Short mmCIF file of C-alpha atoms and ligand atoms in Angstrom, two decimals:
data_model
loop_
_atom_site.label_atom_id
_atom_site.label_comp_id
_atom_site.label_asym_id
_atom_site.label_seq_id
_atom_site.Cartn_x
_atom_site.Cartn_y
_atom_site.Cartn_z
CA MET A 752 -1.58 1.05 21.55
CA LEU A 753 2.12 1.66 21.97
CA ALA A 754 3.19 5.22 22.82
CA PRO A 755 4.42 7.75 21.86
CA ALA A 756 2.51 9.63 19.20
CA MET A 757 4.37 10.54 15.99
CA TRP A 758 6.32 7.29 16.11
CA TRP A 759 5.59 7.02 12.38
CA ARG A 760 7.55 10.06 11.24
CA ASP A 761 10.61 8.04 10.22
CA ALA A 762 9.09 4.60 10.49
CA VAL A 763 9.69 1.66 8.19
CA VAL A 764 6.40 -0.15 7.67
CA TYR A 765 6.34 -3.65 6.24
CA GLN A 766 3.30 -4.56 4.16
CA VAL A 767 2.02 -8.05 4.86
CA TYR A 768 -0.31 -9.56 2.28
CA PRO A 769 -1.85 -12.10 4.65
CA ARG A 770 -2.93 -14.69 2.07
CA SER A 771 0.64 -15.02 0.93
CA PHE A 772 2.80 -14.53 4.00
CA GLN A 773 2.63 -17.72 6.05
CA ASP A 774 0.11 -20.54 6.23
CA SER A 775 -0.14 -22.17 9.66
CA ASP A 776 -2.81 -24.81 9.00
CA GLY A 777 -1.92 -26.37 5.67
CA ASP A 778 -4.85 -25.05 3.63
CA GLY A 779 -2.50 -23.24 1.26
CA VAL A 780 -3.70 -19.79 2.31
CA GLY A 781 -1.73 -17.61 4.70
CA ASP A 782 -3.35 -16.71 8.00
CA LEU A 783 -2.94 -14.64 11.15
CA ARG A 784 -1.25 -17.38 13.16
CA GLY A 785 1.18 -17.64 10.29
CA VAL A 786 1.90 -13.93 10.45
CA ALA A 787 2.48 -14.24 14.19
CA GLU A 788 4.94 -17.11 13.63
CA ARG A 789 6.92 -14.95 11.21
CA LEU A 790 7.03 -11.73 13.20
CA GLU A 791 10.57 -12.57 14.08
CA HIS A 792 11.51 -11.86 10.45
CA LEU A 793 10.18 -8.33 10.82
CA ALA A 794 12.02 -7.87 14.09
CA TYR A 795 15.18 -9.14 12.39
CA LEU A 796 14.77 -6.59 9.62
CA GLY A 797 14.30 -3.95 12.30
CA VAL A 798 11.11 -2.44 10.89
CA ASP A 799 8.77 -0.43 13.11
CA ALA A 800 5.37 -1.65 12.05
CA LEU A 801 3.40 -3.97 9.84
CA TRP A 802 0.42 -3.11 7.69
CA LEU A 803 -1.94 -6.02 7.14
CA SER A 804 -3.83 -5.96 3.86
CA PRO A 805 -7.51 -6.70 4.65
CA ILE A 806 -8.25 -9.53 7.06
CA TYR A 807 -12.03 -9.07 7.28
CA PRO A 808 -14.68 -11.54 6.10
CA SER A 809 -14.92 -11.17 2.35
CA PRO A 810 -16.36 -13.01 -0.64
CA LEU A 811 -13.00 -12.27 -2.30
CA ALA A 812 -14.21 -10.51 -5.44
CA ASP A 813 -11.28 -8.16 -4.77
CA PHE A 814 -9.30 -10.33 -2.36
CA GLY A 815 -10.46 -8.77 0.85
CA TYR A 816 -10.97 -5.24 -0.46
CA ASP A 817 -14.63 -6.23 -0.65
CA VAL A 818 -15.50 -6.37 3.04
CA SER A 819 -18.65 -8.10 4.25
CA ASP A 820 -18.06 -7.43 7.97
CA TYR A 821 -15.71 -4.73 9.26
CA THR A 822 -15.50 -6.07 12.78
CA ASP A 823 -14.46 -9.66 12.32
CA VAL A 824 -11.71 -11.79 10.82
CA ASP A 825 -12.27 -13.94 7.74
CA PRO A 826 -12.33 -17.61 8.83
CA SER A 827 -9.59 -18.42 6.31
CA PHE A 828 -7.33 -16.04 8.27
CA GLY A 829 -8.42 -17.19 11.74
CA THR A 830 -10.40 -15.58 14.53
CA LEU A 831 -10.53 -12.38 16.52
CA SER A 832 -8.56 -14.10 19.25
CA ASP A 833 -5.85 -14.99 16.72
CA PHE A 834 -5.83 -11.30 15.86
CA ASP A 835 -5.51 -10.30 19.52
CA ALA A 836 -2.66 -12.76 19.94
CA LEU A 837 -0.94 -11.34 16.86
CA VAL A 838 -1.22 -7.77 18.15
CA ALA A 839 0.10 -8.83 21.55
CA SER A 840 3.10 -10.62 20.02
CA ALA A 841 3.81 -7.73 17.70
CA HIS A 842 3.72 -5.23 20.54
CA ARG A 843 6.01 -7.44 22.63
CA LEU A 844 8.52 -7.21 19.78
CA GLY A 845 8.06 -3.43 19.56
CA LEU A 846 6.17 -3.69 16.26
CA ARG A 847 3.09 -1.60 15.67
CA VAL A 848 0.13 -2.93 13.75
CA LEU A 849 -1.80 -1.12 11.01
CA LEU A 850 -5.02 -2.37 9.49
CA ASP A 851 -6.28 -1.71 6.00
CA PHE A 852 -9.50 0.27 6.33
CA VAL A 853 -11.59 0.01 3.18
CA VAL A 854 -13.62 3.20 3.40
CA CYS A 855 -14.95 3.81 -0.10
CA HIS A 856 -17.06 0.68 -0.56
CA THR A 857 -18.19 -2.57 1.05
CA SER A 858 -18.79 -5.96 -0.50
CA ILE A 859 -22.17 -6.26 -2.18
CA GLU A 860 -22.66 -9.11 0.29
CA HIS A 861 -22.27 -6.82 3.27
CA PRO A 862 -25.64 -6.97 5.12
CA TRP A 863 -25.87 -3.17 4.92
CA PHE A 864 -26.49 -3.37 1.19
CA ARG A 865 -29.87 -5.04 1.82
CA LYS A 866 -30.71 -3.79 5.31
CA HIS A 867 -29.53 -0.19 4.87
CA PRO A 868 -29.55 0.59 1.16
CA ASP A 869 -29.48 4.31 2.03
CA ARG A 870 -25.88 3.87 3.06
CA TYR A 871 -24.98 3.48 -0.64
CA ILE A 872 -25.14 5.73 -3.69
CA TRP A 873 -28.05 5.09 -6.04
CA SER A 874 -28.91 6.58 -9.38
CA PRO A 875 -31.92 8.91 -9.28
CA VAL A 876 -32.92 7.63 -12.73
CA ASP A 877 -33.52 4.21 -14.25
CA GLY A 878 -30.00 3.77 -15.58
CA PRO A 879 -26.57 5.33 -15.07
CA PRO A 880 -27.07 9.03 -14.27
CA ASN A 881 -23.68 10.04 -15.65
CA ASN A 882 -20.59 8.88 -17.56
CA TRP A 883 -18.44 7.80 -14.61
CA VAL A 884 -16.11 4.89 -15.22
CA ALA A 885 -14.91 2.26 -12.71
CA ALA A 886 -11.23 2.05 -11.81
CA PHE A 887 -10.83 -1.34 -13.47
CA GLY A 888 -12.73 -0.20 -16.58
CA GLY A 889 -16.41 -0.37 -17.55
CA PRO A 890 -19.24 1.81 -16.28
CA ALA A 891 -19.24 2.76 -12.59
CA TRP A 892 -22.97 1.99 -12.35
CA SER A 893 -24.63 -1.41 -12.23
CA ARG A 894 -28.22 -2.50 -11.86
CA ASP A 895 -29.13 -4.27 -8.65
CA GLU A 896 -31.24 -7.12 -9.95
CA ARG A 897 -33.24 -7.42 -6.75
CA SER A 898 -34.40 -3.82 -6.43
CA GLY A 899 -34.02 -2.85 -10.07
CA ARG A 900 -32.13 0.30 -9.02
CA TRP A 901 -28.69 1.37 -10.21
CA TYR A 902 -25.83 1.72 -7.69
CA LEU A 903 -22.39 3.29 -7.93
CA HIS A 904 -19.19 1.26 -7.72
CA SER A 905 -15.82 2.96 -8.20
CA PHE A 906 -14.19 -0.49 -8.48
CA TYR A 907 -15.73 -3.90 -9.24
CA PRO A 908 -19.56 -4.20 -9.40
CA GLU A 909 -19.22 -6.40 -6.29
CA GLN A 910 -17.99 -3.29 -4.40
CA PRO A 911 -20.86 -0.78 -4.04
CA ASP A 912 -19.72 2.68 -2.92
CA LEU A 913 -20.75 3.93 0.50
CA ASP A 914 -22.46 7.29 0.80
CA TRP A 915 -20.34 9.24 3.27
CA ARG A 916 -22.84 12.09 3.05
CA ASN A 917 -25.18 9.88 5.11
CA PRO A 918 -24.47 10.39 8.87
CA GLU A 919 -25.30 6.73 9.51
CA VAL A 920 -22.29 5.70 7.43
CA VAL A 921 -20.09 8.13 9.31
CA ASP A 922 -21.30 6.77 12.66
CA ALA A 923 -20.93 3.15 11.65
CA MET A 924 -17.43 3.67 10.30
CA GLN A 925 -16.37 5.60 13.38
CA GLY A 926 -17.55 2.58 15.34
CA VAL A 927 -15.32 0.36 13.20
CA VAL A 928 -12.30 2.53 13.95
CA ARG A 929 -13.01 2.39 17.69
CA PHE A 930 -13.58 -1.36 17.58
CA TRP A 931 -10.07 -1.99 16.26
CA LEU A 932 -8.39 0.67 18.38
CA ASP A 933 -9.88 -1.05 21.43
CA ARG A 934 -8.22 -4.25 20.22
CA GLY A 935 -4.89 -2.46 20.21
CA VAL A 936 -4.20 -1.46 16.61
CA ASP A 937 -1.88 1.47 16.10
CA GLY A 938 -3.30 2.93 12.92
CA PHE A 939 -4.95 2.44 9.58
CA ARG A 940 -4.08 2.56 5.93
CA LEU A 941 -7.11 4.20 4.32
CA ASP A 942 -7.85 2.39 1.10
CA ALA A 943 -8.74 4.40 -2.04
CA VAL A 944 -9.53 7.33 0.21
CA ASN A 945 -9.48 9.90 -2.59
CA LEU A 946 -12.79 8.34 -3.66
CA ILE A 947 -14.51 8.70 -0.32
CA LEU A 948 -16.88 11.41 -1.59
CA LYS A 949 -18.31 12.12 -5.00
CA ASP A 950 -20.03 15.14 -6.46
CA ALA A 951 -23.44 15.43 -4.75
CA GLU A 952 -25.04 16.38 -8.08
CA LEU A 953 -23.46 13.40 -9.89
CA ARG A 954 -22.25 15.59 -12.77
CA ASP A 955 -20.51 14.07 -15.81
CA ASP A 956 -16.72 13.89 -15.75
CA PRO A 957 -15.26 15.91 -18.64
CA PRO A 958 -13.04 14.26 -21.28
CA ALA A 959 -9.39 13.90 -20.26
CA SER A 960 -7.52 17.11 -21.00
CA GLY A 961 -4.03 15.83 -20.30
CA GLU A 962 -2.17 12.74 -19.22
CA PHE A 963 -2.91 11.45 -15.71
CA PRO A 964 0.54 10.52 -14.40
CA PHE A 965 -0.41 7.05 -13.08
CA PRO A 966 -1.90 3.96 -14.68
CA ARG A 967 -5.66 4.10 -15.25
CA ALA A 968 -7.44 1.13 -16.79
CA GLY A 969 -9.31 1.31 -20.08
CA GLU A 970 -11.95 4.03 -20.42
CA SER A 971 -11.00 5.35 -16.99
CA ALA A 972 -8.10 7.12 -18.72
CA THR A 973 -10.41 8.93 -21.15
CA LEU A 974 -11.96 11.16 -18.48
CA ASP A 975 -10.77 13.82 -16.04
CA HIS A 976 -12.22 12.52 -12.77
CA VAL A 977 -13.31 15.96 -11.64
CA TYR A 978 -16.61 14.89 -10.12
CA SER A 979 -16.12 11.20 -9.36
CA ASP A 980 -12.88 11.67 -7.40
CA ASN A 981 -10.89 14.05 -5.17
CA GLN A 982 -13.84 16.16 -3.99
CA PRO A 983 -13.19 19.45 -2.19
CA ASP A 984 -15.29 18.39 0.82
CA ALA A 985 -13.70 14.93 1.16
CA VAL A 986 -11.46 16.25 3.89
CA GLU A 987 -14.57 16.85 6.01
CA ALA A 988 -15.45 13.16 5.78
CA LEU A 989 -11.92 12.36 6.83
CA ARG A 990 -12.30 14.55 9.89
CA ALA A 991 -14.88 12.07 11.17
CA ILE A 992 -12.36 9.25 10.83
CA ARG A 993 -9.76 11.38 12.54
CA ALA A 994 -12.15 12.16 15.38
CA ALA A 995 -12.59 8.44 16.04
CA ALA A 996 -8.93 7.58 15.48
CA GLY A 997 -7.44 10.13 17.88
CA ASP A 998 -3.71 10.16 17.33
CA ALA A 999 -3.54 6.70 15.76
CA LEU A 1000 -1.66 6.77 12.46
CA LEU A 1001 -3.77 7.45 9.37
CA VAL A 1002 -1.92 6.85 6.13
CA GLY A 1003 -3.90 7.49 2.99
CA GLU A 1004 -3.88 5.76 -0.32
CA VAL A 1005 -4.55 8.97 -2.23
CA TYR A 1006 -4.19 7.93 -5.85
CA LEU A 1007 -3.42 11.41 -7.10
CA PRO A 1008 -0.32 13.37 -8.09
CA THR A 1009 1.79 14.88 -5.30
CA SER A 1010 0.47 18.37 -6.09
CA GLU A 1011 -2.91 17.30 -4.62
CA TYR A 1012 -1.62 15.95 -1.31
CA GLY A 1013 -1.49 19.16 0.76
CA ARG A 1014 -5.21 19.23 1.42
CA TRP A 1015 -5.34 15.55 2.41
CA LEU A 1016 -2.47 16.04 4.80
CA GLU A 1017 -4.57 18.49 6.79
CA VAL A 1018 -6.20 15.41 8.29
CA LEU A 1019 -4.02 12.43 7.37
CA ASP A 1020 -0.63 11.88 8.96
CA LEU A 1021 0.92 10.43 5.83
CA VAL A 1022 0.02 9.82 2.20
CA PHE A 1023 1.80 7.37 -0.08
CA GLY A 1024 4.14 8.97 -2.57
CA PHE A 1025 2.86 7.29 -5.71
CA GLU A 1026 4.97 9.40 -8.05
CA LEU A 1027 8.07 7.61 -6.78
CA LEU A 1028 6.38 4.25 -7.33
CA PHE A 1029 5.50 5.07 -10.94
CA THR A 1030 8.69 6.88 -11.91
CA PRO A 1031 10.91 4.92 -14.26
CA TRP A 1032 14.41 4.20 -12.99
CA ASP A 1033 15.79 7.41 -14.41
CA ALA A 1034 17.75 9.83 -12.24
CA GLY A 1035 16.22 13.06 -13.56
CA ARG A 1036 12.67 11.88 -13.19
CA LEU A 1037 13.30 10.28 -9.80
CA ARG A 1038 14.84 13.51 -8.59
CA ASP A 1039 11.80 15.51 -9.70
CA ALA A 1040 9.39 13.12 -8.03
CA ILE A 1041 11.43 13.19 -4.81
CA GLU A 1042 11.70 16.97 -4.83
CA ARG A 1043 7.95 17.43 -5.09
CA ALA A 1044 7.15 14.88 -2.37
CA ALA A 1045 9.95 15.71 0.08
CA LYS A 1046 8.71 19.30 0.36
CA LEU A 1047 5.50 18.05 1.95
CA GLU A 1048 7.52 16.22 4.63
CA ARG A 1049 4.76 13.69 5.29
CA VAL A 1050 4.79 11.65 2.12
CA ALA A 1051 5.48 7.99 2.82
CA TRP A 1052 7.98 6.61 0.32
CA VAL A 1053 6.82 3.48 -1.42
CA MET A 1054 8.18 1.65 -4.44
CA SER A 1055 5.85 -1.31 -4.68
CA ASN A 1056 2.72 -2.89 -3.25
CA HIS A 1057 0.14 -5.59 -4.02
CA ASP A 1058 -1.38 -3.60 -6.91
CA PHE A 1059 1.54 -2.87 -9.23
CA ASP A 1060 4.53 -4.70 -10.65
CA ARG A 1061 6.98 -5.93 -8.07
CA LEU A 1062 10.00 -3.72 -7.54
CA ALA A 1063 12.41 -6.29 -8.98
CA THR A 1064 10.31 -6.63 -12.11
CA ARG A 1065 9.85 -2.90 -12.51
CA VAL A 1066 13.39 -1.59 -11.97
CA GLY A 1067 15.21 -4.81 -12.91
CA PRO A 1068 17.10 -7.07 -10.51
CA GLU A 1069 20.38 -5.23 -11.24
CA ASN A 1070 18.96 -2.05 -9.66
CA LEU A 1071 17.46 -3.59 -6.54
CA ARG A 1072 20.33 -2.75 -4.21
CA ALA A 1073 20.41 0.88 -5.29
CA ALA A 1074 16.60 1.06 -5.06
CA ALA A 1075 16.77 -0.17 -1.46
CA VAL A 1076 19.23 2.61 -0.64
CA LEU A 1077 17.00 5.21 -2.24
CA LEU A 1078 13.82 4.02 -0.54
CA LEU A 1079 15.33 3.73 2.91
CA MET A 1080 17.62 6.74 2.92
CA LEU A 1081 15.02 9.33 1.90
CA PRO A 1082 13.75 11.37 4.85
CA GLY A 1083 10.49 10.28 6.48
CA ALA A 1084 8.45 7.09 6.54
CA ALA A 1085 9.03 4.24 4.08
CA PHE A 1086 6.87 1.24 3.18
CA VAL A 1087 8.32 -2.11 2.06
CA TYR A 1088 6.11 -4.72 0.37
CA GLN A 1089 6.71 -8.27 1.61
CA GLY A 1090 9.24 -10.09 -0.52
CA ASP A 1091 10.94 -6.99 -1.90
CA GLU A 1092 13.65 -7.47 0.72
CA ILE A 1093 14.65 -10.76 -0.94
CA GLY A 1094 14.11 -9.52 -4.50
CA LEU A 1095 10.90 -11.42 -5.33
CA VAL A 1096 9.86 -10.92 -8.95
CA ASN A 1097 6.38 -11.01 -10.50
CA GLY A 1098 5.11 -14.56 -10.80
CA PRO A 1099 2.96 -16.19 -13.48
CA GLY A 1100 -0.30 -15.66 -11.57
CA HIS A 1101 -3.08 -18.16 -12.02
CA GLU A 1102 -5.13 -19.55 -14.90
CA PRO A 1103 -7.97 -18.64 -14.91
CA PRO A 1104 -7.03 -15.45 -13.03
CA PHE A 1105 -8.29 -14.92 -9.50
CA ASP A 1106 -8.04 -11.16 -9.89
CA ARG A 1107 -9.79 -9.83 -12.98
CA ALA A 1108 -7.55 -6.76 -12.93
CA GLY A 1109 -4.50 -8.97 -13.48
CA ARG A 1110 -2.72 -8.59 -10.14
CA ASP A 1111 -2.24 -12.25 -9.15
CA GLY A 1112 1.37 -12.19 -10.30
CA LEU A 1113 2.30 -9.63 -7.63
CA ARG A 1114 0.82 -11.68 -4.82
CA HIS A 1115 2.66 -15.01 -4.92
CA PRO A 1116 3.66 -16.47 -1.55
CA MET A 1117 6.65 -15.38 0.47
CA GLN A 1118 9.73 -17.56 0.03
CA TRP A 1119 11.13 -18.53 3.41
CA ASP A 1120 13.41 -21.37 2.34
CA ALA A 1121 14.54 -23.27 -0.75
CA SER A 1122 12.09 -26.18 -0.39
CA ALA A 1123 9.41 -26.73 -3.02
CA LYS A 1124 6.77 -24.91 -0.96
CA ALA A 1125 9.30 -22.47 0.40
CA GLY A 1126 8.23 -22.95 4.03
CA PHE A 1127 5.03 -21.05 3.19
CA THR A 1128 2.66 -23.99 3.53
CA THR A 1129 2.54 -27.74 3.95
CA GLY A 1130 -0.47 -27.88 1.61
CA GLU A 1131 -1.16 -26.70 -1.92
CA PRO A 1132 -0.37 -22.98 -2.09
CA TRP A 1133 -3.21 -20.85 -3.48
CA LEU A 1134 -0.71 -19.36 -5.92
CA PRO A 1135 2.44 -21.27 -6.83
CA LEU A 1136 5.83 -20.37 -5.41
CA VAL A 1137 7.82 -18.38 -7.96
CA ASP A 1138 11.46 -19.37 -7.46
CA PRO A 1139 12.32 -20.40 -3.88
CA GLN A 1140 15.59 -21.97 -4.97
CA GLU A 1141 16.71 -18.68 -6.50
CA ARG A 1142 15.85 -16.52 -3.53
CA ASN A 1143 14.57 -17.11 -0.03
CA VAL A 1144 14.89 -15.67 3.44
CA GLU A 1145 16.88 -18.55 4.91
CA SER A 1146 19.69 -18.45 2.38
CA GLN A 1147 19.99 -14.66 2.48
CA ARG A 1148 19.95 -14.38 6.23
CA GLY A 1149 23.47 -13.94 7.53
CA ASP A 1150 24.96 -13.66 4.02
CA THR A 1151 26.51 -10.21 4.14
CA GLY A 1152 26.26 -9.78 0.39
CA SER A 1153 22.53 -10.51 0.24
CA LEU A 1154 19.70 -8.10 -0.47
CA LEU A 1155 18.04 -9.05 2.80
CA GLU A 1156 21.11 -8.07 4.80
CA LEU A 1157 21.35 -4.82 2.84
CA TYR A 1158 17.76 -3.96 3.82
CA ARG A 1159 18.53 -4.80 7.43
CA HIS A 1160 21.67 -2.71 7.41
CA LEU A 1161 19.84 0.25 5.84
CA VAL A 1162 16.99 0.07 8.34
CA ALA A 1163 19.54 0.29 11.15
CA LEU A 1164 21.57 2.99 9.42
CA ARG A 1165 18.62 5.31 8.76
CA ARG A 1166 18.17 5.71 12.50
CA LYS A 1167 21.62 7.24 12.77
CA LEU A 1168 21.54 9.63 9.84
CA GLY A 1169 20.44 12.71 11.71
CA GLU A 1170 18.34 15.62 10.58
CA GLY A 1171 18.49 17.51 7.32
CA PHE A 1172 17.78 16.69 3.69
CA ARG A 1173 18.91 18.43 0.55
CA LEU A 1174 18.90 17.24 -3.05
CA LEU A 1175 22.28 17.82 -4.68
CA ASP A 1176 23.30 18.53 -8.25
CA ALA A 1177 24.90 15.41 -9.62
CA GLU A 1178 26.30 13.85 -12.79
CA PRO A 1179 23.72 12.72 -15.35
CA GLY A 1180 22.16 9.45 -14.24
CA VAL A 1181 22.87 9.97 -10.55
CA VAL A 1182 20.41 10.91 -7.81
CA ALA A 1183 22.32 12.50 -4.96
CA PHE A 1184 21.22 14.03 -1.70
CA GLU A 1185 22.52 15.01 1.67
CA ARG A 1186 21.08 13.40 4.78
CA GLY A 1187 22.47 14.73 8.03
CA GLY A 1188 26.22 14.72 7.56
CA GLN A 1189 26.10 12.08 4.82
CA THR A 1190 25.87 12.14 1.06
CA VAL A 1191 23.83 9.45 -0.67
CA ALA A 1192 24.51 8.83 -4.36
CA VAL A 1193 22.47 6.43 -6.47
CA ASN A 1194 23.68 5.50 -9.94
CA THR A 1195 20.66 4.65 -12.08
CA THR A 1196 22.76 3.88 -15.15
CA GLY A 1197 24.74 0.94 -16.49
CA GLU A 1198 27.92 3.07 -16.56
CA ARG A 1199 30.46 4.09 -13.93
CA ARG A 1200 30.03 7.43 -12.24
CA THR A 1201 32.18 9.44 -9.85
CA VAL A 1202 31.76 8.71 -6.19
CA PRO A 1203 31.21 11.71 -3.88
CA ARG A 1204 34.17 12.53 -1.66
CA GLY A 1205 34.08 11.31 1.95
CA GLU A 1206 34.50 8.28 4.12
CA THR A 1207 32.37 5.36 2.90
CA VAL A 1208 29.55 4.46 5.23
CA LEU A 1209 27.90 1.94 2.92
CA ALA A 1210 28.41 0.71 -0.63
CA THR A 1211 26.05 -1.62 -2.43
CA HIS A 1212 28.78 -3.12 -4.60
CA ALA A 1213 32.26 -4.37 -3.78
CA GLU A 1214 34.06 -2.37 -6.53
CA THR A 1215 35.36 1.04 -5.54
CA GLY A 1216 33.88 4.23 -6.93
CA LEU A 1217 30.28 4.34 -8.09
CA PRO A 1218 29.94 1.28 -10.36
CA PRO A 1219 26.95 0.72 -12.68
CA HIS A 1220 23.63 0.28 -10.79
CA ALA A 1221 25.30 0.99 -7.45
CA ALA A 1222 24.67 3.34 -4.56
CA VAL A 1223 27.04 4.65 -1.93
CA ILE A 1224 26.69 6.60 1.27
CA VAL A 1225 29.66 8.67 2.41
CA ARG A 1226 30.25 10.77 5.48
CA ASN A 1227 31.03 14.35 4.43
C1 GLC B 1665 -6.92 -0.11 -3.37
C2 GLC B 1665 -6.29 -1.43 -3.07
C3 GLC B 1665 -6.61 -2.38 -4.20
C4 GLC B 1665 -8.10 -2.52 -4.32
C5 GLC B 1665 -8.78 -1.17 -4.45
C6 GLC B 1665 -10.25 -1.27 -4.20
O1 GLC B 1665 -6.38 0.51 -4.48
O2 GLC B 1665 -4.92 -1.27 -2.86
O3 GLC B 1665 -6.00 -3.63 -4.02
O4 GLC B 1665 -8.42 -3.30 -5.42
O5 GLC B 1665 -8.31 -0.24 -3.51
O6 GLC B 1665 -10.49 -1.49 -2.84
#
């Protein structure tokens, strides 16, 4: 591990979706050697770390989020020695490496499911014991044909939930953390960690009393997940992970509103700020989401990932430059999903879909150059390239007007901003805040707005003032 602790406070972390980053062997699927070959791109951007979406052996019911062995690498991605080589190269470049740690469930093909069924959550009756609903819709209980018993799955039926109330699970998972720390990883993104524990009495969730602020699929939205999610004693389970992780970074995917994060931050270093991700590109609402999250000081800003619409598709290509300023100028850590730095849009996905929850379109391969396969593979890509001629790393690199160069510039600039953060009152449609001795103003509208007074440090658009969809940074 690279020293020192707390390196993550202001870090920029780049999310690599390994299947779609770089293929090194022509099978059309990205792999670890491919990631290693492309680390230079991350060093060029100036980011501090990379987070690898799951690389473990997996039957791919949920593209790696169904793990069948926590201490190995899926053969399609390479081997443990490829992983070691990747970590070594990353560290040489000053980049830290985070793994995705899928804590809530395993794959149904994980040997534990047969050899250690007690590590999972089973219904005490012959059928679902309650009304819980899975995240992608449908009942959260399925019958195991072999044993005839019913097991819990918060996601797909191929992902049975682990029972973290069983000390064997805690021990085994602590072992997993130590295994990867010994191989040099610098931290973990804890997947779906708000679901790590459920009500021990398996009580029914009550009907939804209000709107949950984030997307929930199908019947999942009809319930308040009081007993199936966000349990008061979950933090105790996390303490076991913390004990094994020492001061390695733990960033939690806590799929809950900001108001819930305080408790999770007792043990986690960072939690993703999902309110920013789901807030429409509207200054008032963005400001509110930022205000709530910034108070906690350890919310990692994130505007897109492999689960939700790509940033360009969500905010519109015209707002991408301003969105980059917002994401990277807010105080604290920020996460960038691969491809957002070149403005990748949602793609068409695949027919029939690989992902039953409809997320293929957000996972198309990275576009390195303008060739038909975009430098991603020499073979048949597992998902087609979206539009390499329109946007790719090679053509944007060195072009001072490009989105890629803006990202790079912002990553460098954020290191010089200094301490201090204060949201400012601003004209309608503008998010403005002070960072150190600078004022950042982001125009979310299609109309001109007044630029704050001061010497320009950065402007996203060539026109003077604060043009439509633009952002500026001025020195006060
Ligand atoms: C997280 C992952 C998502 C996955 C789910 C179940 O939300 O980001 O991709 O499907 O957990 O593991």
